[in-house]
mmCIF file of C-alpha atoms in Angstrom:
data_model
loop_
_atom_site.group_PDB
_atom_site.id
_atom_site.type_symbol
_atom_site.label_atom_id
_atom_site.label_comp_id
_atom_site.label_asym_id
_atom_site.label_seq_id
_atom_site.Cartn_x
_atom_site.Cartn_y
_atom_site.Cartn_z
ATOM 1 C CA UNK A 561 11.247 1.572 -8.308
ATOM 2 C CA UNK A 562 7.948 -0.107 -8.802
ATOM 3 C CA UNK A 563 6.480 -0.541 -12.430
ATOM 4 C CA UNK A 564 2.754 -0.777 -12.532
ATOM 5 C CA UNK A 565 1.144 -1.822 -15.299
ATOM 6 C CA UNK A 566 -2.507 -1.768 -15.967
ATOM 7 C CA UNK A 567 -5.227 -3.404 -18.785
ATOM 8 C CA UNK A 568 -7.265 -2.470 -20.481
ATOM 9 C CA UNK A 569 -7.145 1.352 -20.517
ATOM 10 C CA UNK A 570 -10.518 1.732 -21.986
ATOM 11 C CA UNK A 571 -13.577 -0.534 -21.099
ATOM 12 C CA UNK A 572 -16.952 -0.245 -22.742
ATOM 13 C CA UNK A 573 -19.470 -2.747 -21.635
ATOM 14 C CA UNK A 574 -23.063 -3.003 -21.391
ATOM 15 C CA UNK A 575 -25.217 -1.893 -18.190
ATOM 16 C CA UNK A 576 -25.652 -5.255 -16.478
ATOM 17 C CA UNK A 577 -22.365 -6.666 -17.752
ATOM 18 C CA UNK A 578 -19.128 -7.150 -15.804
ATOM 19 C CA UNK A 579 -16.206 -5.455 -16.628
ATOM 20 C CA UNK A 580 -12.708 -6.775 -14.707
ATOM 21 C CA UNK A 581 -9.472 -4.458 -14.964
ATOM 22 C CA UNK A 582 -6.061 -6.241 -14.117
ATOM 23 C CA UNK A 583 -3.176 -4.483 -12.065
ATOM 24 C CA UNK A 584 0.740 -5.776 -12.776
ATOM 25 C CA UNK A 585 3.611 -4.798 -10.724
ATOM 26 C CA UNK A 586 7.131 -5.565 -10.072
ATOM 27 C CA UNK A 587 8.104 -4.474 -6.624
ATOM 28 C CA UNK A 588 7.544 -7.894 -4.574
ATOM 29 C CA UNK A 589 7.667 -5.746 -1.205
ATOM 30 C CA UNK A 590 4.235 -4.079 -2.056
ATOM 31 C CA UNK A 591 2.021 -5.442 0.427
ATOM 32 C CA UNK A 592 -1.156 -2.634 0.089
ATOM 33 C CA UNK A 593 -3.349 -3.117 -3.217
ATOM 34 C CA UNK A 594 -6.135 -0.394 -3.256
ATOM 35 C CA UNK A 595 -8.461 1.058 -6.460
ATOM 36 C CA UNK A 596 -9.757 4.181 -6.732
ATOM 37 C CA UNK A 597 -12.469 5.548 -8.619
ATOM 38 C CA UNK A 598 -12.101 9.069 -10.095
ATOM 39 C CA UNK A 599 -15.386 10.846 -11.954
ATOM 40 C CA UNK A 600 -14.934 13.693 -14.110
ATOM 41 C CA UNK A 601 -14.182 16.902 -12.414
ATOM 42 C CA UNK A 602 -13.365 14.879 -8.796
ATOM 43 C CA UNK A 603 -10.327 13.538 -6.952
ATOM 44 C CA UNK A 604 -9.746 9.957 -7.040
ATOM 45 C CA UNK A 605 -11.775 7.726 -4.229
ATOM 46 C CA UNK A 606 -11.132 4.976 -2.881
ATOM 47 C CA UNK A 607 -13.548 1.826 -3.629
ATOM 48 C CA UNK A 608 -11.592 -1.458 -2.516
ATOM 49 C CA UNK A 609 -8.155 -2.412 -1.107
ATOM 50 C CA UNK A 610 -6.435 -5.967 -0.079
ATOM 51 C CA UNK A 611 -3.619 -6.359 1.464
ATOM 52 C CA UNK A 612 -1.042 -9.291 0.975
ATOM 53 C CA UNK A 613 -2.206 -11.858 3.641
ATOM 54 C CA UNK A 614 -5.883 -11.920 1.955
ATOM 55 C CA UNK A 615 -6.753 -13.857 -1.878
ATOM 56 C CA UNK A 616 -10.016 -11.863 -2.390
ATOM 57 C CA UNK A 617 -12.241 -8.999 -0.880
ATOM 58 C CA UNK A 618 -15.498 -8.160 -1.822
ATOM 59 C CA UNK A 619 -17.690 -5.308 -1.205
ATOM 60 C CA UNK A 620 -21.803 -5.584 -2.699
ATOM 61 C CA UNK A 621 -20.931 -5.364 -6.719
ATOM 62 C CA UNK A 622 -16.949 -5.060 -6.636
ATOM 63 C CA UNK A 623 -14.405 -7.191 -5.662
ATOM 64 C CA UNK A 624 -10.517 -7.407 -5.867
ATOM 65 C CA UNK A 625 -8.343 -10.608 -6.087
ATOM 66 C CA UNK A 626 -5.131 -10.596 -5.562
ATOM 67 C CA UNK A 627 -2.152 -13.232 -6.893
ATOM 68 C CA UNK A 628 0.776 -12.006 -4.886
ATOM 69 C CA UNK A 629 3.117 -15.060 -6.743
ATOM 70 C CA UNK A 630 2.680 -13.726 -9.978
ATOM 71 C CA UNK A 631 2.569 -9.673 -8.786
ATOM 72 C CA UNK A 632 -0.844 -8.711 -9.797
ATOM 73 C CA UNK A 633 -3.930 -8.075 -8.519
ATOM 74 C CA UNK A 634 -7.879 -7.838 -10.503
ATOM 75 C CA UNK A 635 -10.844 -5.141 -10.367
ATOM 76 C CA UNK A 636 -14.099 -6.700 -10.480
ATOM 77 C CA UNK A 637 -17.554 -5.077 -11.407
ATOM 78 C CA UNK A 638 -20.368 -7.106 -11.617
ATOM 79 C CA UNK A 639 -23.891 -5.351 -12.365
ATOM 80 C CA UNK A 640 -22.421 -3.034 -13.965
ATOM 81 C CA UNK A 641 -24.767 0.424 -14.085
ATOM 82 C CA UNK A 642 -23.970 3.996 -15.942
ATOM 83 C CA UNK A 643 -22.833 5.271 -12.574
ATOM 84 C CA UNK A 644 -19.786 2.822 -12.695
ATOM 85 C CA UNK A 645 -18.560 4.672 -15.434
ATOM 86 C CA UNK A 646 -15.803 5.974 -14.479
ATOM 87 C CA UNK A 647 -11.791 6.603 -14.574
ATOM 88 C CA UNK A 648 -10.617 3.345 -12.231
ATOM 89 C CA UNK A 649 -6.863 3.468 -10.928
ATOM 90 C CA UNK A 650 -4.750 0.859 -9.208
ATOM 91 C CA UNK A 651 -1.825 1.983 -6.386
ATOM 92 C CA UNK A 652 0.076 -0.917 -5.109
ATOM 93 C CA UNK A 653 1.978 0.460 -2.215
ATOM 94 C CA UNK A 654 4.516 -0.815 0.553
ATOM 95 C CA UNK A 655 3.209 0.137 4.155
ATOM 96 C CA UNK A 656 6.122 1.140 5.586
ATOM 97 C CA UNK A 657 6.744 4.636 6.751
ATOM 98 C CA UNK A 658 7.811 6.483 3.808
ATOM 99 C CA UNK A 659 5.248 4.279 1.450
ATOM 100 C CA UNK A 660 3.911 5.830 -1.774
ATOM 101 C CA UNK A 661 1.104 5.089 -3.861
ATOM 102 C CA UNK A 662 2.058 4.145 -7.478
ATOM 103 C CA UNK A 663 -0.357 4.724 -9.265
ATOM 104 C CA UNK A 664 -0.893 2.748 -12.526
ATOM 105 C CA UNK A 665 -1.795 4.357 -15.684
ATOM 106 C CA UNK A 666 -5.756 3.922 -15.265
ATOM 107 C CA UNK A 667 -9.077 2.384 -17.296
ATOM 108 C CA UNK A 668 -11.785 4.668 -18.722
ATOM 109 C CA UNK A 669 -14.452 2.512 -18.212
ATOM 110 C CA UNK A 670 -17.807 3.515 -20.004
ATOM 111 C CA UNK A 671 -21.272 1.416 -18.871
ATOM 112 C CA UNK A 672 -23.750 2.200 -21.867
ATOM 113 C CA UNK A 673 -27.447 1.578 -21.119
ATOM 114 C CA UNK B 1019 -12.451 9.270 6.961
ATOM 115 C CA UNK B 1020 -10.645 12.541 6.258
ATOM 116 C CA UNK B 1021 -12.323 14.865 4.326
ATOM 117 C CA UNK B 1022 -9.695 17.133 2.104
ATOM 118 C CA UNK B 1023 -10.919 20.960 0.735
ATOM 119 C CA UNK B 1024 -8.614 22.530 -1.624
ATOM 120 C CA UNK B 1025 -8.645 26.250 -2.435
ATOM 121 C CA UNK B 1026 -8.879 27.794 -4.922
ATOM 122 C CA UNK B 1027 -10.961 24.977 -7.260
ATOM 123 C CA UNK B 1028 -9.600 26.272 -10.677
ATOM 124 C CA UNK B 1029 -7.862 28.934 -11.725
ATOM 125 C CA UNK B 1030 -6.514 31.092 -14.903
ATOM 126 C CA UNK B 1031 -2.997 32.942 -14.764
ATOM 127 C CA UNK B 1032 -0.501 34.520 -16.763
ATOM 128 C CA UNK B 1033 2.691 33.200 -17.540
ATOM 129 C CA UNK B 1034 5.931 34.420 -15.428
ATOM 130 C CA UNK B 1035 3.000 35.112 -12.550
ATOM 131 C CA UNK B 1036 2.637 32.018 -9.660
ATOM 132 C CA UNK B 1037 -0.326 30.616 -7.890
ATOM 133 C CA UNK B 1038 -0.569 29.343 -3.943
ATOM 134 C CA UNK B 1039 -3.114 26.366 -3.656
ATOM 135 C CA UNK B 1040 -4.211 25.598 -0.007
ATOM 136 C CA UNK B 1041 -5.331 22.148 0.975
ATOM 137 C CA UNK B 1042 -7.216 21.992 4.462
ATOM 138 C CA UNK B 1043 -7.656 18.655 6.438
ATOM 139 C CA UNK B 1044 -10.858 18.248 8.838
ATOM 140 C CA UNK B 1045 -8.409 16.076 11.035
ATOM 141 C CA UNK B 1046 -5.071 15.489 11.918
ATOM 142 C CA UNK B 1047 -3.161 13.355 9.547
ATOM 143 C CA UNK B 1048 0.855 12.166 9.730
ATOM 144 C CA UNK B 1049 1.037 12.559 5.749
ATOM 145 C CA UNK B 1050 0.129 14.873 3.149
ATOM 146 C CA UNK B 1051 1.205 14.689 -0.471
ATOM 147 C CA UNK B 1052 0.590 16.658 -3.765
ATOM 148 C CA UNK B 1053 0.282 15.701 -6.883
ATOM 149 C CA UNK B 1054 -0.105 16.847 -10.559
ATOM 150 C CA UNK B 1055 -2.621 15.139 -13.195
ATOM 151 C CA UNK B 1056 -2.237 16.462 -16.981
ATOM 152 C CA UNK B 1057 -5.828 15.639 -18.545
ATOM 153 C CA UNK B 1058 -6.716 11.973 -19.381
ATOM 154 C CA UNK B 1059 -3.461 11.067 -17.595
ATOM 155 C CA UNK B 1060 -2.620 9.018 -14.221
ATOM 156 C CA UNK B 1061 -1.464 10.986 -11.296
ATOM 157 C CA UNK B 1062 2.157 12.499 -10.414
ATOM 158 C CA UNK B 1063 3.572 12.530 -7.224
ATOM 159 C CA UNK B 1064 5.033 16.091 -6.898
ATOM 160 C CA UNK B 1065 6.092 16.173 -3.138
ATOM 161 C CA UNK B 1066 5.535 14.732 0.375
ATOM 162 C CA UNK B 1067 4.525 17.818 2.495
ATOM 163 C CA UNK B 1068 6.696 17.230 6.173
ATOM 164 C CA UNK B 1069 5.130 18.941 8.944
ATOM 165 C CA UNK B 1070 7.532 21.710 10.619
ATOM 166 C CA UNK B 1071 10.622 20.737 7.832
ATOM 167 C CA UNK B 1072 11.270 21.201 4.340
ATOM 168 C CA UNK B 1073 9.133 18.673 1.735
ATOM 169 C CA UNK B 1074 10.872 15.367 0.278
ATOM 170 C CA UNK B 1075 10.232 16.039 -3.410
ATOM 171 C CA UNK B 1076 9.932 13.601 -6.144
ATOM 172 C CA UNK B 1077 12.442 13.364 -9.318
ATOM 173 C CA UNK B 1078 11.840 16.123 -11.838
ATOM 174 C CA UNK B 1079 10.715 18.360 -9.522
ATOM 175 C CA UNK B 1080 12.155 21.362 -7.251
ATOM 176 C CA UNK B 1081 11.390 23.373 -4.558
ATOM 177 C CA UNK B 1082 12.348 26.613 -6.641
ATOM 178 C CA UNK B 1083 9.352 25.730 -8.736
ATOM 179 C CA UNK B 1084 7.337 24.059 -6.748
ATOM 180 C CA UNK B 1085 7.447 25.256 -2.485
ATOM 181 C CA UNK B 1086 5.753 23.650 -0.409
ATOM 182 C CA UNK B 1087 4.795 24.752 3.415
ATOM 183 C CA UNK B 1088 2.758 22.602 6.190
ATOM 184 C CA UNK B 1089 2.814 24.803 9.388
ATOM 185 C CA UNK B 1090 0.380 22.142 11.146
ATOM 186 C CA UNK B 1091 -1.158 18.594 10.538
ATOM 187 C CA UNK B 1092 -4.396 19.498 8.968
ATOM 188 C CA UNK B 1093 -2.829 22.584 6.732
ATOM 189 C CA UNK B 1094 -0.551 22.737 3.737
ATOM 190 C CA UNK B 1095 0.073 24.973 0.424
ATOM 191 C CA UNK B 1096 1.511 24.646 -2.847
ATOM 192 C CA UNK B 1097 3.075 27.316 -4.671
ATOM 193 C CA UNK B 1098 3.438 27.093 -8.568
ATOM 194 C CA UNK B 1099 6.193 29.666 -9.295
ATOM 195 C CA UNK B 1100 7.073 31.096 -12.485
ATOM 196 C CA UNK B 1101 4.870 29.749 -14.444
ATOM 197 C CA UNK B 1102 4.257 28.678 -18.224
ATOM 198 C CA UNK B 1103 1.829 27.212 -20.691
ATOM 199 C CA UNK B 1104 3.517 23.727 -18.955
ATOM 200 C CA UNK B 1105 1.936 24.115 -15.874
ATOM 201 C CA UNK B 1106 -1.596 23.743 -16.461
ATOM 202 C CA UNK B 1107 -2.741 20.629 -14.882
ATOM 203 C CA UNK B 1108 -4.594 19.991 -12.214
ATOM 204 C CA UNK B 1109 -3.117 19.780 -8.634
ATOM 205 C CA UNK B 1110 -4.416 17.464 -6.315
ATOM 206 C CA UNK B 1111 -3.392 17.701 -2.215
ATOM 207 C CA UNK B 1112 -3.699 13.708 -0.777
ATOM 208 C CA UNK B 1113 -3.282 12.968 2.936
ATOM 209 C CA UNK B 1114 -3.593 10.090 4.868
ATOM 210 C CA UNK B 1115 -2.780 8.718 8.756
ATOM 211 C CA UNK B 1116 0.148 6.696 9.932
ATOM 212 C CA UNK B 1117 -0.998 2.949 10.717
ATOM 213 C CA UNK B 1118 -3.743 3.283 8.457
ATOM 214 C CA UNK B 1119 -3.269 3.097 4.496
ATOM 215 C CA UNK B 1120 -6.279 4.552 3.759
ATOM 216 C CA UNK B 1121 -5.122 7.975 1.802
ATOM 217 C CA UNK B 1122 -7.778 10.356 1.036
ATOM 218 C CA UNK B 1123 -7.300 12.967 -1.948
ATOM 219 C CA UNK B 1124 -9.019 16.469 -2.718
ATOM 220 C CA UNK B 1125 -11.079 17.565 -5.864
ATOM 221 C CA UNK B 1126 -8.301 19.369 -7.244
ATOM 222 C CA UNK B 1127 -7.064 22.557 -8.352
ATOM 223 C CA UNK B 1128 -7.389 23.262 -11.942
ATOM 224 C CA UNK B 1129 -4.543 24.939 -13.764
ATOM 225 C CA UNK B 1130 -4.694 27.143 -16.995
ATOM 226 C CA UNK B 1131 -1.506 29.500 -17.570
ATOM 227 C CA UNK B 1132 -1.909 31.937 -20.687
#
């Protein structure tokens, strides 16, 4: 099964800063690399995704790369403001019919003013 | 975009008692899962909820403890049966649409057993 592995799992940076989380896994048949974004009290959303024919995606202040040779794939905030803080999650998944989200274990980031 | 309500939003039972959770869809989707989150923890895959059959359930969990019904595409329950201190969590019903990986996930059920 697949074995996702994912750093830091706290973040504290300053509003303005950027903060980058970084997603490991072992199952080279993954081919669908999406965050999400859970807030206290809510169910997790999604923010980006990639999949395995594309380096990089962006979106305004976040951005995932991916490095399907080595098996892992980056979380980028840039701009960071107190609404980013946040529970982030990666879920490398295989698209196939029965695919599952495996969810890694997930960063706490905090954006302090 | 699939927009997931789950009923009720939190909950507090008695041990040996069990709660049903409902999870409605605003559109038809080929998938719907449930999962189980213990605070400040990732997310569990408990089941895949199979429209008109019995669920496909993950290791560590049973159907005893854990049914699961989908009578339609945009409708499914969980039951917690039996339950203990253990149990309290929070349940969260996912779905998503065949061809598109996109899966969309409620805001939970949260669990406290006495």
């Amino acid at each position: 099964g697949e074995n996702v592995e994912q750093h830091p799992s706290t973040l504290s940076v300053q509003e303005g800063d950027s903060a980058v989380i970084k997603c490991t896994y072992s199952d080279s048949a993954s081919n669908y690399f999406p965050w999400y974004k859970q807030e206290l009290g809510k169910g997790p959303q999604l923010i980006i995704d990639i999949r395995s024919n594309v380096g990089e995606k962006k979106d305004q202040r976040i951005a995932v790369t991916l490095n399907k040779t080595a098996k892992h794939f980056s979380l980028h905030i840039t701009e960071t403001q107190p609404e980013d803080s946040a529970v982030y999650f990666c879920a490398p998944m295989t698209t196939d019919s029965w695919g599952k989200l495996q969810f890694g274990a997930g960063t706490q980031v905090v954006v302090t003013p | 975009s699939a927009v997931i309500s789950q009923k009720p939003s939190r909950d507090i039972c008695q041990r040996g008692t069990s709660l049903t959770i409902q999870c409605q869809v605003d559109s038809q989707v080929t998938m719907m899962f449930w999962y189980r989150q213990q605070p400040g923890q990732s997310l569990t895959l408990i089941a895949t909820a199979n429209q008109g059959s019995e669920a496909t359930y993950e290791s560590g969990f049973v159907i005893d403890k854990f049914p699961i019904s989908r009578p339609n595409l945009t409708f499914s329950t969980l039951t917690v049966s039996n339950m203990s201190p253990e149990d309290s969590s929070i349940y969260l019903c996912s779905a998503r649409t065949s061809g598109k990986n996109i899966q969309y996930f409620g805001a939970g059920t949260r669990l406290s057993v006495l």
